[in-house]
PDB file of C-alpha atoms in Angstrom:
ATOM      1  CA  MET I   1      -1.166  -6.424  26.854  1.00  0.00           C
ATOM      2  CA  SER I   2      -3.303  -3.689  26.676  1.00  0.00           C
ATOM      3  CA  THR I   3      -6.839  -3.581  25.330  1.00  0.00           C
ATOM      4  CA  THR I   4      -7.493  -0.872  22.411  1.00  0.00           C
ATOM      5  CA  ASN I   5     -10.401  -0.274  19.939  1.00  0.00           C
ATOM      6  CA  GLN I   6     -11.365  -3.307  17.453  1.00  0.00           C
ATOM      7  CA  PRO I   7      -9.384  -2.936  14.518  1.00  0.00           C
ATOM      8  CA  SER I   8     -10.758  -0.804  11.383  1.00  0.00           C
ATOM      9  CA  TYR I   9     -11.156  -4.050   9.278  1.00  0.00           C
ATOM     10  CA  LEU I  10     -13.864  -5.388  11.735  1.00  0.00           C
ATOM     11  CA  ASN I  11     -17.317  -4.221  10.119  1.00  0.00           C
ATOM     12  CA  PHE I  12     -15.951  -2.912   6.940  1.00  0.00           C
ATOM     13  CA  ASP I  13     -18.600  -1.349   4.890  1.00  0.00           C
ATOM     14  CA  HIS I  14     -17.590  -2.827   1.224  1.00  0.00           C
ATOM     15  CA  ASP I  15     -20.383  -0.700  -0.341  1.00  0.00           C
ATOM     16  CA  HIS I  16     -19.203   2.762   0.524  1.00  0.00           C
ATOM     17  CA  TYR I  17     -15.749   2.011  -0.354  1.00  0.00           C
ATOM     18  CA  PRO I  18     -14.739   3.740  -3.350  1.00  0.00           C
ATOM     19  CA  TRP I  19     -12.377   0.888  -4.657  1.00  0.00           C
ATOM     20  CA  LYS I  20     -14.115  -1.656  -6.620  1.00  0.00           C
ATOM     21  CA  PRO I  21     -12.406  -5.062  -7.648  1.00  0.00           C
ATOM     22  CA  ASP I  22     -14.721  -5.376 -11.166  1.00  0.00           C
ATOM     23  CA  ILE I  23     -13.327  -1.991 -12.261  1.00  0.00           C
ATOM     24  CA  ASP I  24     -10.409  -2.246 -14.921  1.00  0.00           C
ATOM     25  CA  TYR I  25      -8.685   1.252 -13.755  1.00  0.00           C
ATOM     26  CA  ARG I  26      -6.614   1.526 -16.740  1.00  0.00           C
ATOM     27  CA  LYS I  27      -9.674   1.646 -19.096  1.00  0.00           C
ATOM     28  CA  HIS I  28     -11.406   3.809 -16.764  1.00  0.00           C
ATOM     29  CA  PRO I  29      -9.046   5.828 -14.534  1.00  0.00           C
ATOM     30  CA  GLU I  30     -11.464   8.398 -14.054  1.00  0.00           C
ATOM     31  CA  LYS I  31     -13.073   6.417 -11.659  1.00  0.00           C
ATOM     32  CA  TYR I  32      -9.789   5.724  -9.385  1.00  0.00           C
ATOM     33  CA  GLN I  33      -9.374   8.197  -6.210  1.00  0.00           C
ATOM     34  CA  VAL I  34      -6.150   8.987  -4.966  1.00  0.00           C
ATOM     35  CA  GLY I  35      -7.786   8.178  -0.865  1.00  0.00           C
ATOM     36  CA  LYS I  36      -5.389   7.956   1.974  1.00  0.00           C
ATOM     37  CA  GLY I  37      -2.347   6.036   2.343  1.00  0.00           C
ATOM     38  CA  GLU I  38      -2.672   2.690   1.086  1.00  0.00           C
ATOM     39  CA  GLN I  39      -6.082   2.625   0.258  1.00  0.00           C
ATOM     40  CA  GLY I  40      -7.341   0.313  -2.923  1.00  0.00           C
ATOM     41  CA  VAL I  41      -3.869  -0.684  -3.159  1.00  0.00           C
ATOM     42  CA  LEU I  42      -4.815  -4.356  -3.045  1.00  0.00           C
ATOM     43  CA  ILE I  43      -7.952  -4.021  -5.237  1.00  0.00           C
ATOM     44  CA  CYS I  44      -7.325  -1.712  -8.392  1.00  0.00           C
ATOM     45  CA  GLU I  45      -6.372  -3.797 -11.375  1.00  0.00           C
ATOM     46  CA  PRO I  46      -4.843  -4.309 -13.509  1.00  0.00           C
ATOM     47  CA  TYR I  47      -2.022  -2.343 -11.319  1.00  0.00           C
ATOM     48  CA  LYS I  48      -2.569  -4.814  -8.412  1.00  0.00           C
ATOM     49  CA  SER I  49      -1.604  -7.705 -10.349  1.00  0.00           C
ATOM     50  CA  GLU I  50       0.883  -5.740 -12.516  1.00  0.00           C
ATOM     51  CA  ILE I  51       2.646  -4.480  -9.080  1.00  0.00           C
ATOM     52  CA  GLY I  52       1.668  -6.858  -6.351  1.00  0.00           C
ATOM     53  CA  GLN I  53       3.577  -9.933  -8.049  1.00  0.00           C
ATOM     54  CA  TYR I  54       6.890  -8.085  -7.046  1.00  0.00           C
ATOM     55  CA  TRP I  55       5.939  -6.968  -3.600  1.00  0.00           C
ATOM     56  CA  ARG I  56       8.156  -8.891  -0.945  1.00  0.00           C
ATOM     57  CA  PHE I  57      10.010  -7.987   2.448  1.00  0.00           C
ATOM     58  CA  LYS I  58      10.864 -11.266   3.933  1.00  0.00           C
ATOM     59  CA  THR I  59      14.590  -9.945   3.803  1.00  0.00           C
ATOM     60  CA  PRO I  60      16.601  -6.782   3.176  1.00  0.00           C
ATOM     61  CA  GLN I  61      17.819  -8.316   0.163  1.00  0.00           C
ATOM     62  CA  ILE I  62      14.367  -9.671  -1.100  1.00  0.00           C
ATOM     63  CA  ALA I  63      13.083  -5.977  -0.240  1.00  0.00           C
ATOM     64  CA  THR I  64      15.560  -3.941  -2.153  1.00  0.00           C
ATOM     65  CA  SER I  65      14.798  -6.218  -5.229  1.00  0.00           C
ATOM     66  CA  SER I  66      11.178  -5.585  -4.739  1.00  0.00           C
ATOM     67  CA  SER I  67      11.510  -2.025  -3.928  1.00  0.00           C
ATOM     68  CA  GLU I  68      13.760  -1.049  -6.964  1.00  0.00           C
ATOM     69  CA  LYS I  69      11.486  -3.225  -9.218  1.00  0.00           C
ATOM     70  CA  ILE I  70       8.452  -1.326  -7.809  1.00  0.00           C
ATOM     71  CA  MET I  71      10.234   2.002  -8.479  1.00  0.00           C
ATOM     72  CA  ALA I  72      10.921   1.255 -11.697  1.00  0.00           C
ATOM     73  CA  LEU I  73       7.474   0.570 -12.303  1.00  0.00           C
ATOM     74  CA  PHE I  74       6.330   3.991 -10.660  1.00  0.00           C
ATOM     75  CA  TYR I  75       8.591   5.615 -13.133  1.00  0.00           C
ATOM     76  CA  THR I  76       7.359   3.773 -16.123  1.00  0.00           C
ATOM     77  CA  TYR I  77       4.113   4.460 -14.936  1.00  0.00           C
ATOM     78  CA  LEU I  78       4.883   8.455 -14.885  1.00  0.00           C
ATOM     79  CA  LYS I  79       6.480   8.077 -18.142  1.00  0.00           C
ATOM     80  CA  HIS I  80       3.328   6.948 -20.083  1.00  0.00           C
ATOM     81  CA  GLY I  81       1.221   9.425 -18.128  1.00  0.00           C
ATOM     82  CA  GLU I  82      -0.714   6.613 -16.190  1.00  0.00           C
ATOM     83  CA  PHE I  83      -1.016   8.388 -12.819  1.00  0.00           C
ATOM     84  CA  VAL I  84      -3.250   5.509 -11.300  1.00  0.00           C
ATOM     85  CA  GLY I  85      -0.292   3.265 -11.733  1.00  0.00           C
ATOM     86  CA  ALA I  86       2.143   5.770 -10.567  1.00  0.00           C
ATOM     87  CA  ASP I  87      -0.101   6.294  -7.613  1.00  0.00           C
ATOM     88  CA  MET I  88      -0.666   2.452  -7.114  1.00  0.00           C
ATOM     89  CA  ALA I  89       3.240   1.638  -7.190  1.00  0.00           C
ATOM     90  CA  ARG I  90       3.582   4.318  -4.374  1.00  0.00           C
ATOM     91  CA  LYS I  91       0.980   2.698  -2.107  1.00  0.00           C
ATOM     92  CA  TYR I  92       2.708  -0.595  -2.420  1.00  0.00           C
ATOM     93  CA  LEU I  93       6.036   1.075  -1.762  1.00  0.00           C
ATOM     94  CA  GLN I  94       4.072   2.535   1.638  1.00  0.00           C
ATOM     95  CA  MET I  95       2.551  -0.745   2.215  1.00  0.00           C
ATOM     96  CA  GLY I  96       6.068  -2.403   2.338  1.00  0.00           C
ATOM     97  CA  TYR I  97       7.384  -0.161   4.572  1.00  0.00           C
ATOM     98  CA  THR I  98       3.825  -0.453   7.079  1.00  0.00           C
ATOM     99  CA  ARG I  99       3.738  -4.114   6.696  1.00  0.00           C
ATOM    100  CA  ALA I 100       7.279  -5.061   7.409  1.00  0.00           C
ATOM    101  CA  ARG I 101       7.211  -2.384  10.313  1.00  0.00           C
ATOM    102  CA  ARG I 102       4.245  -4.438  11.904  1.00  0.00           C
ATOM    103  CA  TYR I 103       6.400  -8.066  11.391  1.00  0.00           C
ATOM    104  CA  ALA I 104       9.428  -5.883  12.781  1.00  0.00           C
ATOM    105  CA  ASN I 105       6.901  -4.924  15.906  1.00  0.00           C
ATOM    106  CA  TYR I 106       5.044  -8.255  16.466  1.00  0.00           C
ATOM    107  CA  LYS I 107       5.474 -11.726  16.047  1.00  0.00           C
ATOM    108  CA  GLY I 108       3.896 -13.037  12.928  1.00  0.00           C
ATOM    109  CA  GLY I 109       2.783  -9.641  11.982  1.00  0.00           C
ATOM    110  CA  ARG I 110      -0.199 -10.055  14.427  1.00  0.00           C
ATOM    111  CA  LYS I 111      -1.065  -6.773  16.499  1.00  0.00           C
ATOM    112  CA  TYR I 112      -4.429  -7.766  17.608  1.00  0.00           C
ATOM    113  CA  ASP I 113      -5.649 -11.109  19.934  1.00  0.00           C
ATOM    114  CA  LYS I 114      -8.926 -12.134  18.191  1.00  0.00           C
ATOM    115  CA  GLU I 115      -9.531 -14.750  21.104  1.00  0.00           C
ATOM    116  CA  LYS I 116      -9.041 -12.028  23.854  1.00  0.00           C
ATOM    117  CA  GLU I 117     -11.778  -9.340  22.465  1.00  0.00           C
ATOM    118  CA  TYR I 118      -8.972  -7.865  20.329  1.00  0.00           C
ATOM    119  CA  ALA I 119      -6.520  -7.120  22.684  1.00  0.00           C
ATOM    120  CA  THR I 120      -3.251  -5.512  21.367  1.00  0.00           C
ATOM    121  CA  LEU I 121      -0.232  -8.234  21.728  1.00  0.00           C
ATOM    122  CA  ASP I 122       2.715  -7.593  23.058  1.00  0.00           C
ATOM    123  CA  ARG I 123       4.988  -5.070  20.747  1.00  0.00           C
ATOM    124  CA  GLY I 124       8.967  -5.567  20.251  1.00  0.00           C
ATOM    125  CA  THR I 125       8.513  -9.387  19.519  1.00  0.00           C
ATOM    126  CA  GLY I 126       9.155  -9.628  16.047  1.00  0.00           C
ATOM    127  CA  ASP I 127      11.474 -10.131  13.744  1.00  0.00           C
ATOM    128  CA  PRO I 128      14.465  -7.402  13.591  1.00  0.00           C
ATOM    129  CA  GLN I 129      15.367  -8.196  10.027  1.00  0.00           C
ATOM    130  CA  LYS I 130      11.928  -6.895   8.624  1.00  0.00           C
ATOM    131  CA  ALA I 131      12.890  -3.145  10.287  1.00  0.00           C
ATOM    132  CA  GLU I 132      15.364  -3.100   7.863  1.00  0.00           C
ATOM    133  CA  SER I 133      13.147  -4.107   5.317  1.00  0.00           C
ATOM    134  CA  ALA I 134      10.870  -1.672   6.122  1.00  0.00           C
ATOM    135  CA  ALA I 135      13.546   1.075   6.074  1.00  0.00           C
ATOM    136  CA  ILE I 136      14.351   0.324   2.759  1.00  0.00           C
ATOM    137  CA  PHE I 137      10.785   0.425   1.162  1.00  0.00           C
ATOM    138  CA  TYR I 138      10.494   3.751   3.439  1.00  0.00           C
ATOM    139  CA  GLN I 139      13.454   5.541   1.256  1.00  0.00           C
ATOM    140  CA  CYS I 140      11.528   4.312  -2.118  1.00  0.00           C
ATOM    141  CA  TRP I 141       8.135   5.411  -0.614  1.00  0.00           C
ATOM    142  CA  LYS I 142       9.618   8.712   0.206  1.00  0.00           C
ATOM    143  CA  LYS I 143      11.290   9.220  -3.221  1.00  0.00           C
ATOM    144  CA  ALA I 144       8.086   8.398  -5.170  1.00  0.00           C
ATOM    145  CA  GLU I 145       5.902  10.613  -3.251  1.00  0.00           C
ATOM    146  CA  ALA I 146       8.181  13.486  -3.332  1.00  0.00           C
ATOM    147  CA  ASP I 147       8.921  13.177  -7.120  1.00  0.00           C
ATOM    148  CA  PRO I 148       7.809  16.399  -8.990  1.00  0.00           C
ATOM    149  CA  LEU I 149       6.108  14.865 -11.657  1.00  0.00           C
ATOM    150  CA  TYR I 150       4.193  12.522  -9.474  1.00  0.00           C
ATOM    151  CA  LEU I 151       3.354  15.654  -7.150  1.00  0.00           C
ATOM    152  CA  LYS I 152       2.114  17.661 -10.475  1.00  0.00           C
ATOM    153  CA  HIS I 153      -0.008  14.681 -11.203  1.00  0.00           C
ATOM    154  CA  LYS I 154      -1.365  14.262  -7.712  1.00  0.00           C
ATOM    155  CA  LEU I 155      -2.430  17.471  -7.391  1.00  0.00           C
ATOM    156  CA  ALA I 156      -4.682  17.619 -10.672  1.00  0.00           C
ATOM    157  CA  TRP I 157      -5.941  14.191 -10.052  1.00  0.00           C
ATOM    158  CA  LYS I 158      -7.209  15.259  -6.945  1.00  0.00           C
ATOM    159  CA  LYS I 159      -8.438  18.591  -8.138  1.00  0.00           C
ATOM    160  CA  THR I 160     -10.630  16.829 -11.047  1.00  0.00           C
ATOM    161  CA  TYR I 161     -11.510  13.223  -9.852  1.00  0.00           C
ATOM    162  CA  GLY I 162     -10.909  13.242  -5.950  1.00  0.00           C
TER     163      GLY I 162
END
């Protein structure tokens, strides 16, 4: 077990975080920022509720069903010109990969031991089945991220809104 820096979620600055739970991002898409990685994924409504209900990775079968449903939502949002929804779906696919990997690497998905000054727990103690789930989400995430229409909208969005 090795000691590392504290996890980034400690001392989190809510006031300066650009995503807010009290904004309806369908009604006010201009307030949405793409950000990095999965930022805002568990905050931005109504997309959080629409997509999050399908986000599961317990087994490869569940991950397959989940990622297929989220991909369908991704394409629906793109078809209807809802870039925010498409980006949020992409973020849920990415989060499916990262969270499943966390559970594949660490028993119970716990990377830090808060009782021991947030020392990193032993890697390789997790559930190998979650690695399969992660691979399923990874393929979908990369497919969504590379979609030409999504890329076009993302570039325009970042240029206009950040």
